[in-house]
Amino acid sequence: MIPDARRGGRFVKARGSIKAARFTESVIREMTRLASQHGAINLAQGFPDFPAPAALKEAAVQAIRDDMNQYAITWGARECRQAIARKFARFGGFIVDPEREITVTCGATEAMIATLLAVVDPGDEVIIFEPFYENYGPDSILSGAVPRFVSLRAPDWSFDPDDLARAFNARTRAIIINTPNNPTGKVFSRAELDIIAGLCREHDVLAITDEIYEHILYDEAEHVVLATLPGMRELTITINALSKTYSVTGWRVGYIIAPADLTASIRKTHDFLTVGAPAPLQAAAATALDFPDSYYEDLRRGYVERRDILHNGLLAAGLKANRPQGAYYIMADFSDLDFRGDDTAFAHHLITEVGVAPVPGSSFFNNPVDGATIIRFCFPKQHATLIEAGQRLVRGYR
Ligand code: PLP
């Protein structure tokens, strides 16, 4: 960097943008680094420690052997988009046009920022339920959106319809709904989604849904695709990815389903962000998206077992653990313990002294104080990993 003469030769240009200064590095990824530094079991970052489906891996290997090495169509390889359209129709959506209504992205992460950049103008408000998946904060800042938070209240993480109605105003451009929900494990009911849809229709507001955990459901929970509610097809942008459903978080393949006009805008932001998702992995994705029903039934059964192991372990260790209806996270309240409501101190203590890494609850709230007595554990892990984590916690963290 060349010294800036106007400021007395100091390297004033060697600083990040004001935008970048407004958010911190990901706390979740930081916990992962600390976990590996201290040899702790990583129940912080939500990625599986078990293999991906063999047929999916074989399809990827085959695509590379077939020399599928060059850029795919920027908005997604045709066969991948066609498979997405088949899967969406099959699991409770509707028939979409893969030529005009689907964009393949680098994971749900890129899908969300590409969407916000495509539909939000600086100063537009975006409603976000809180606690929220931590990316939505920086995503709002990067896209120039003004976030407006509406609380989900423990223990069932329901929202007050009046609070929500008050959040809608003339500046509201969109609302983000993540169901099944990270970090709470809540699955939005049809009745709740009806309320949200009603407000979106009344105020002409877009619904951006993050449905990445659509197949990870427990007990009687049912996943409702918001876009299928009356009048919502034209107002909904549905985001999803292969990451969680097929245990390939590192592959970076996600997708967006949206009405054609919105898709046209989204495809432009997507193109200039990443050009496209990895071509051979898009080809492999088409195989996974056509897996038979038994794949999804097994996935669900496996997660029920994992949830029960970790939930029982946390209860045995004396933590007030929430029982999720969906996704693969458990929130635990530790307000009874002597950590003076310092979730970060407690999380660090668990990593360094107990050998289990959680995420401090404050990273899911706009006002960190609101998450100061909560930590989040994830459980996409082998039984042995979860049993060992439970035992370590039972042995003592006080
Ligand atoms: N959305 C939610 C709600 C998540 O929990 C995650 C990952 O934890 C993501 C998006 C990121 O998805 P991807 O890895 O496909 O970018």
Coordinates of C-alpha atoms and ligand atoms in Angstrom, one line a residue:
M1 CA 0.0 0.0 0.0
I2 CA 1.3 3.5 -0.9
P3 CA 1.4 5.9 2.0
D4 CA -1.3 8.5 1.7
A5 CA 0.5 11.9 1.5
R6 CA -2.7 13.8 2.6
R7 CA -2.6 12.0 6.0
G8 CA 1.0 12.6 6.8
G9 CA 2.3 9.5 5.1
R10 CA 0.3 7.1 7.3
F11 CA -1.0 3.9 5.6
V12 CA -4.6 5.1 6.0
K13 CA -5.9 3.2 3.0
A14 CA -4.8 0.0 4.4
R15 CA -8.0 -0.5 6.3
G16 CA -11.1 -2.5 5.6
S17 CA -14.4 -0.9 4.6
I18 CA -16.8 0.6 7.1
K19 CA -19.2 -2.2 6.0
A20 CA -16.8 -4.9 6.9
A21 CA -16.1 -3.2 10.2
R22 CA -19.7 -3.5 11.2
F23 CA -19.6 -7.3 11.7
T24 CA -17.3 -9.7 13.3
E25 CA -15.8 -12.9 12.0
S26 CA -18.1 -15.9 12.3
V27 CA -18.3 -17.0 16.0
I28 CA -19.2 -20.5 14.8
R29 CA -16.1 -20.9 12.7
E30 CA -14.0 -19.4 15.5
M31 CA -15.4 -22.1 17.9
T32 CA -14.4 -24.7 15.3
R33 CA -10.8 -23.4 15.3
L34 CA -10.7 -23.3 19.1
A35 CA -12.1 -26.9 19.2
S36 CA -9.3 -28.2 17.0
Q37 CA -6.7 -26.3 18.9
H38 CA -7.8 -27.9 22.2
G39 CA -8.8 -31.3 20.9
A40 CA -12.4 -30.7 21.9
I41 CA -15.4 -32.5 20.3
N42 CA -16.8 -30.0 17.8
L43 CA -20.5 -29.6 18.5
A44 CA -20.2 -26.0 17.3
Q45 CA -20.3 -26.0 13.5
G46 CA -23.1 -27.9 11.9
F47 CA -21.4 -30.4 9.6
P48 CA -21.6 -34.2 9.6
D49 CA -18.7 -36.4 10.8
F50 CA -20.1 -39.4 8.9
P51 CA -19.7 -40.2 5.2
A52 CA -21.9 -38.8 2.4
P53 CA -24.0 -41.3 0.4
A54 CA -21.9 -43.6 -1.7
A55 CA -24.0 -43.1 -4.9
L56 CA -23.5 -39.3 -4.6
K57 CA -19.7 -39.6 -4.2
E58 CA -19.5 -42.1 -7.1
A59 CA -21.5 -39.7 -9.3
A60 CA -19.0 -36.9 -8.5
V61 CA -16.0 -39.1 -9.2
Q62 CA -17.6 -40.1 -12.5
A63 CA -18.2 -36.5 -13.5
I64 CA -14.6 -35.6 -12.9
R65 CA -13.4 -38.8 -14.8
D66 CA -15.7 -37.6 -17.6
D67 CA -13.7 -34.3 -17.7
M68 CA -16.5 -32.1 -16.5
N69 CA -13.9 -29.5 -15.6
Q70 CA -15.2 -26.2 -17.1
Y71 CA -17.7 -23.7 -16.1
A72 CA -21.3 -24.9 -16.1
I73 CA -24.0 -22.5 -17.3
T74 CA -23.8 -19.6 -14.8
W75 CA -27.3 -20.2 -13.4
G76 CA -26.8 -23.9 -13.1
A77 CA -26.2 -27.0 -15.3
R78 CA -29.4 -27.9 -17.0
E79 CA -29.6 -31.4 -15.6
C80 CA -29.1 -30.1 -12.1
R81 CA -31.9 -27.5 -12.5
Q82 CA -34.2 -30.2 -13.9
A83 CA -33.5 -32.5 -11.0
I84 CA -34.2 -29.6 -8.5
A85 CA -37.5 -28.9 -10.3
R86 CA -38.4 -32.7 -10.0
K87 CA -37.5 -32.7 -6.3
F88 CA -39.4 -29.5 -5.5
A89 CA -42.5 -30.8 -7.1
R90 CA -42.1 -34.2 -5.4
F91 CA -41.7 -32.8 -1.8
G92 CA -44.7 -30.5 -1.5
G93 CA -43.8 -27.7 -3.8
F94 CA -45.2 -27.2 -7.3
I95 CA -43.9 -27.5 -10.9
V96 CA -41.3 -24.8 -11.6
D97 CA -39.7 -23.9 -14.9
P98 CA -36.0 -24.9 -14.6
E99 CA -35.2 -22.5 -17.5
R100 CA -36.6 -19.4 -15.8
E101 CA -37.2 -20.0 -12.1
I102 CA -34.1 -21.8 -10.7
T103 CA -30.6 -20.6 -10.0
V104 CA -27.9 -23.0 -8.7
T105 CA -25.5 -21.3 -6.3
C106 CA -22.5 -22.0 -4.1
G107 CA -24.5 -23.3 -1.1
A108 CA -27.4 -21.6 0.7
T109 CA -24.9 -19.0 1.9
E110 CA -24.4 -17.6 -1.6
A111 CA -28.1 -18.1 -2.3
M112 CA -29.0 -15.8 0.5
I113 CA -26.6 -13.0 -0.2
A114 CA -27.2 -13.2 -4.0
T115 CA -30.9 -12.9 -3.3
L116 CA -30.6 -10.0 -0.9
L117 CA -28.3 -8.1 -3.3
A118 CA -30.8 -8.7 -6.1
V119 CA -34.0 -7.6 -4.3
V120 CA -33.0 -5.1 -1.7
D121 CA -32.1 -1.4 -2.2
P122 CA -30.1 0.4 0.5
G123 CA -32.4 1.4 3.3
D124 CA -35.0 -1.2 2.6
E125 CA -36.1 -3.1 5.7
V126 CA -35.8 -6.8 6.0
I127 CA -37.6 -8.6 8.9
I128 CA -35.6 -11.3 10.6
F129 CA -36.8 -13.6 13.4
E130 CA -34.5 -13.7 16.4
P131 CA -32.6 -15.8 17.4
F132 CA -31.3 -16.1 13.8
Y133 CA -28.7 -18.0 11.9
E134 CA -25.7 -15.8 12.3
N135 CA -25.2 -15.1 8.5
Y136 CA -28.3 -13.1 8.2
G137 CA -26.8 -10.1 10.2
P138 CA -23.8 -9.6 7.9
D139 CA -25.9 -10.4 4.9
S140 CA -28.2 -7.5 5.7
I141 CA -25.2 -5.2 6.2
L142 CA -23.6 -6.2 2.9
S143 CA -26.8 -5.8 1.0
G144 CA -27.6 -2.4 2.6
A145 CA -30.8 -3.8 4.2
V146 CA -31.9 -2.4 7.5
P147 CA -32.7 -5.5 9.7
R148 CA -35.8 -5.4 11.8
F149 CA -35.9 -8.2 14.4
V150 CA -39.0 -10.0 15.7
S151 CA -38.5 -12.3 18.7
L152 CA -39.1 -16.0 18.8
R153 CA -39.9 -16.7 22.5
A154 CA -38.7 -19.7 24.4
P155 CA -39.6 -22.4 25.2
D156 CA -41.7 -23.1 22.0
W157 CA -40.1 -20.2 20.1
S158 CA -43.4 -18.8 18.9
F159 CA -43.8 -15.2 17.8
D160 CA -46.3 -12.7 18.9
P161 CA -48.5 -12.0 15.8
D162 CA -48.9 -8.3 16.9
D163 CA -45.1 -7.9 17.1
L164 CA -44.8 -9.2 13.6
A165 CA -47.6 -7.0 12.3
R166 CA -45.9 -4.0 13.8
A167 CA -42.6 -4.8 12.1
F168 CA -44.2 -4.5 8.6
N169 CA -44.2 -0.9 7.2
A170 CA -43.9 1.0 4.0
R171 CA -40.1 0.4 3.9
T172 CA -40.3 -3.4 4.4
R173 CA -39.0 -5.2 1.4
A174 CA -38.7 -8.8 2.6
I175 CA -38.9 -11.2 5.5
I176 CA -36.5 -14.1 6.1
I177 CA -38.0 -17.3 7.4
N178 CA -35.8 -20.2 8.3
T179 CA -37.8 -23.4 8.8
P180 CA -36.8 -25.9 10.2
N181 CA -34.9 -23.3 12.2
N182 CA -31.3 -22.9 13.2
P183 CA -30.6 -22.3 16.1
T184 CA -33.9 -23.0 17.9
G185 CA -35.0 -26.3 16.3
K186 CA -38.4 -24.7 15.7
V187 CA -40.5 -25.8 12.7
F188 CA -42.9 -23.0 11.7
S189 CA -46.5 -24.4 11.7
R190 CA -48.9 -23.9 8.9
A191 CA -50.9 -21.5 11.0
E192 CA -47.8 -19.4 11.7
L193 CA -46.9 -19.4 8.0
D194 CA -50.5 -18.3 7.2
I195 CA -50.0 -15.3 9.4
I196 CA -46.7 -14.4 7.8
A197 CA -48.2 -15.0 4.3
G198 CA -51.1 -12.7 5.1
L199 CA -48.8 -9.9 6.1
C200 CA -46.7 -10.4 3.0
R201 CA -49.7 -10.2 0.7
E202 CA -51.1 -7.2 2.6
H203 CA -47.9 -5.2 2.4
D204 CA -46.5 -6.7 -0.9
V205 CA -43.5 -8.0 0.9
L206 CA -41.2 -10.8 -0.4
A207 CA -40.7 -13.9 1.7
I208 CA -37.2 -15.4 1.5
T209 CA -37.3 -18.9 3.0
D210 CA -34.2 -20.8 4.0
E211 CA -35.4 -24.5 3.9
I212 CA -32.0 -26.1 4.1
Y213 CA -33.3 -28.5 6.9
E214 CA -36.5 -29.4 5.2
H215 CA -35.9 -33.2 5.6
I216 CA -34.6 -33.1 9.2
L217 CA -37.8 -33.3 11.2
Y218 CA -38.7 -35.0 14.5
D219 CA -41.9 -36.4 16.1
E220 CA -45.0 -35.1 14.3
A221 CA -43.3 -32.0 12.8
E222 CA -44.3 -31.2 9.2
H223 CA -42.4 -29.0 6.8
V224 CA -44.7 -26.6 5.0
V225 CA -43.3 -24.9 1.8
L226 CA -44.4 -21.3 2.3
A227 CA -44.4 -20.7 -1.5
T228 CA -47.4 -23.1 -1.7
L229 CA -49.7 -21.0 0.5
P230 CA -52.4 -19.0 -1.4
G231 CA -50.9 -16.0 -3.3
M232 CA -47.4 -16.8 -2.1
R233 CA -45.8 -18.3 -5.2
E234 CA -45.3 -14.8 -6.7
L235 CA -43.9 -13.4 -3.4
T236 CA -41.6 -16.2 -2.3
I237 CA -37.9 -16.9 -2.9
T238 CA -37.1 -20.4 -1.7
I239 CA -33.5 -21.2 -0.8
N240 CA -32.2 -24.6 -0.3
A241 CA -28.9 -26.6 -0.6
L242 CA -27.5 -30.1 -0.8
S243 CA -25.3 -29.4 2.2
K244 CA -27.4 -30.8 5.0
T245 CA -29.8 -33.2 3.3
Y246 CA -26.9 -35.1 1.6
S247 CA -24.2 -34.5 4.2
V248 CA -21.9 -32.5 1.8
T249 CA -21.5 -29.1 3.4
G250 CA -18.1 -28.7 1.7
W251 CA -19.4 -29.2 -1.8
R252 CA -21.0 -25.8 -1.9
V253 CA -24.1 -26.5 -4.0
G254 CA -27.3 -24.7 -3.2
Y255 CA -30.2 -23.3 -5.2
I256 CA -32.9 -20.6 -5.4
I257 CA -36.4 -21.1 -6.7
A258 CA -38.1 -17.8 -7.5
P259 CA -40.6 -16.3 -9.9
A260 CA -39.0 -15.6 -13.3
D261 CA -38.6 -11.8 -13.0
L262 CA -36.9 -12.1 -9.6
T263 CA -34.8 -15.0 -10.9
A264 CA -33.5 -12.8 -13.7
S265 CA -32.2 -10.3 -11.1
I266 CA -30.9 -13.0 -8.9
R267 CA -29.0 -14.7 -11.8
K268 CA -27.1 -11.4 -12.4
T269 CA -25.9 -11.0 -8.8
H270 CA -25.1 -14.6 -8.6
D271 CA -23.0 -14.5 -11.8
F272 CA -20.9 -11.6 -10.6
L273 CA -20.4 -13.1 -7.2
T274 CA -19.3 -16.6 -8.1
V275 CA -20.0 -17.3 -11.8
G276 CA -21.2 -20.7 -10.7
A277 CA -21.2 -23.7 -8.4
P278 CA -18.7 -26.5 -9.1
A279 CA -19.6 -28.2 -12.4
P280 CA -18.9 -31.9 -11.5
L281 CA -20.7 -31.5 -8.2
Q282 CA -23.7 -30.1 -9.9
A283 CA -23.8 -33.2 -12.1
A284 CA -23.5 -35.4 -9.0
A285 CA -26.3 -33.3 -7.3
A286 CA -28.7 -34.4 -10.0
T287 CA -28.2 -38.0 -8.8
A288 CA -28.8 -37.2 -5.1
L289 CA -31.9 -35.1 -5.8
D290 CA -33.5 -38.2 -7.4
F291 CA -32.8 -40.5 -4.4
P292 CA -35.8 -42.7 -3.5
D293 CA -38.0 -41.9 -0.5
S294 CA -36.2 -44.5 1.6
Y295 CA -33.1 -42.2 1.6
Y296 CA -35.1 -39.4 3.3
E297 CA -36.7 -41.8 5.7
D298 CA -33.3 -43.2 6.8
L299 CA -31.9 -39.7 7.1
R300 CA -34.8 -38.7 9.4
R301 CA -34.5 -41.9 11.5
G302 CA -30.7 -41.3 11.9
Y303 CA -31.3 -37.8 13.1
V304 CA -34.0 -38.8 15.6
E305 CA -31.4 -41.2 17.2
R306 CA -28.7 -38.5 17.2
R307 CA -31.0 -36.0 18.7
D308 CA -32.1 -38.3 21.5
I309 CA -28.5 -39.3 22.4
L310 CA -27.4 -35.7 22.7
H311 CA -30.6 -34.4 24.3
N312 CA -30.3 -37.2 27.0
G313 CA -26.6 -36.4 27.5
L314 CA -27.3 -32.7 28.0
L315 CA -30.1 -33.4 30.5
A316 CA -28.0 -35.9 32.4
A317 CA -25.3 -33.2 32.6
G318 CA -27.8 -30.9 34.2
L319 CA -28.3 -28.5 31.3
K320 CA -31.8 -27.2 30.5
A321 CA -31.8 -28.5 27.0
N322 CA -34.5 -27.6 24.4
R323 CA -36.0 -30.5 22.4
P324 CA -35.9 -29.5 18.7
Q325 CA -38.7 -30.3 16.3
G326 CA -36.4 -30.0 13.3
A327 CA -32.8 -29.1 12.1
Y328 CA -29.9 -30.5 14.1
Y329 CA -29.2 -28.1 17.0
I330 CA -30.1 -28.0 20.7
M331 CA -30.2 -24.8 22.6
A332 CA -29.3 -25.1 26.3
D333 CA -29.9 -22.6 29.0
F334 CA -27.2 -22.4 31.7
S335 CA -28.7 -19.5 33.8
D336 CA -28.5 -21.7 36.9
L337 CA -24.8 -22.0 36.7
D338 CA -22.1 -19.8 38.1
F339 CA -21.0 -18.2 34.8
R340 CA -22.6 -14.8 35.4
G341 CA -24.5 -14.9 32.2
D342 CA -21.3 -14.9 30.1
D343 CA -22.0 -17.4 27.3
T344 CA -18.6 -16.8 25.7
A345 CA -16.8 -17.6 28.9
F346 CA -18.9 -20.7 29.4
A347 CA -18.3 -21.8 25.8
H348 CA -14.6 -21.3 26.2
H349 CA -14.6 -23.2 29.5
L350 CA -16.4 -26.1 27.9
I351 CA -13.8 -26.2 25.1
T352 CA -10.7 -25.9 27.2
E353 CA -11.7 -27.7 30.4
V354 CA -14.4 -30.2 29.4
G355 CA -13.5 -30.9 25.7
V356 CA -16.8 -30.1 24.1
A357 CA -17.3 -27.1 21.8
P358 CA -20.6 -25.3 21.7
V359 CA -21.5 -21.9 20.2
P360 CA -22.2 -19.0 22.6
G361 CA -25.9 -18.0 22.3
S362 CA -25.1 -14.3 21.9
S363 CA -24.1 -14.9 18.3
F364 CA -27.7 -15.6 17.4
F365 CA -29.0 -12.2 18.7
N366 CA -28.8 -8.6 17.6
N367 CA -28.4 -7.6 21.3
P368 CA -25.8 -10.1 22.7
V369 CA -27.3 -9.8 26.2
D370 CA -30.4 -11.7 24.9
G371 CA -28.3 -14.8 24.3
A372 CA -26.0 -14.5 27.4
T373 CA -27.4 -17.5 29.2
I374 CA -27.7 -19.8 26.2
I375 CA -25.3 -22.1 24.3
R376 CA -26.0 -24.1 21.2
F377 CA -24.9 -27.7 20.5
C378 CA -25.2 -29.4 17.1
F379 CA -25.6 -33.2 16.6
P380 CA -24.8 -34.2 13.0
K381 CA -22.3 -36.6 14.4
Q382 CA -21.7 -40.3 14.9
H383 CA -23.3 -41.9 17.9
A384 CA -19.9 -42.5 19.5
T385 CA -19.0 -38.8 19.2
L386 CA -22.3 -37.7 20.8
I387 CA -22.1 -40.3 23.6
E388 CA -18.5 -39.2 24.4
A389 CA -19.6 -35.5 24.4
G390 CA -22.4 -36.3 26.8
Q391 CA -20.1 -38.3 29.1
R392 CA -17.5 -35.4 29.1
L393 CA -20.3 -33.0 30.1
V394 CA -21.6 -35.3 32.8
R395 CA -18.1 -35.7 34.2
G396 CA -18.3 -32.0 35.0
Y397 CA -18.2 -28.5 33.9
R398 CA -18.9 -26.7 37.1
Ligands
PLP1 N1 -28.8 -21.7 6.3 C1 -28.9 -22.2 7.5 C2 -30.1 -22.0 8.3 C3 -27.8 -22.9 8.1 O1 -27.9 -23.5 9.3 C4 -26.6 -23.1 7.3 C5 -25.5 -23.8 7.8 O2 -25.3 -24.1 8.9 C6 -26.6 -22.5 6.0 C7 -27.7 -21.8 5.6 C8 -25.4 -22.6 5.1 O3 -25.7 -23.5 4.1 P1 -24.6 -23.8 3.0 O4 -23.5 -24.6 3.7 O5 -25.3 -24.6 1.9 O6 -24.0 -22.5 2.5

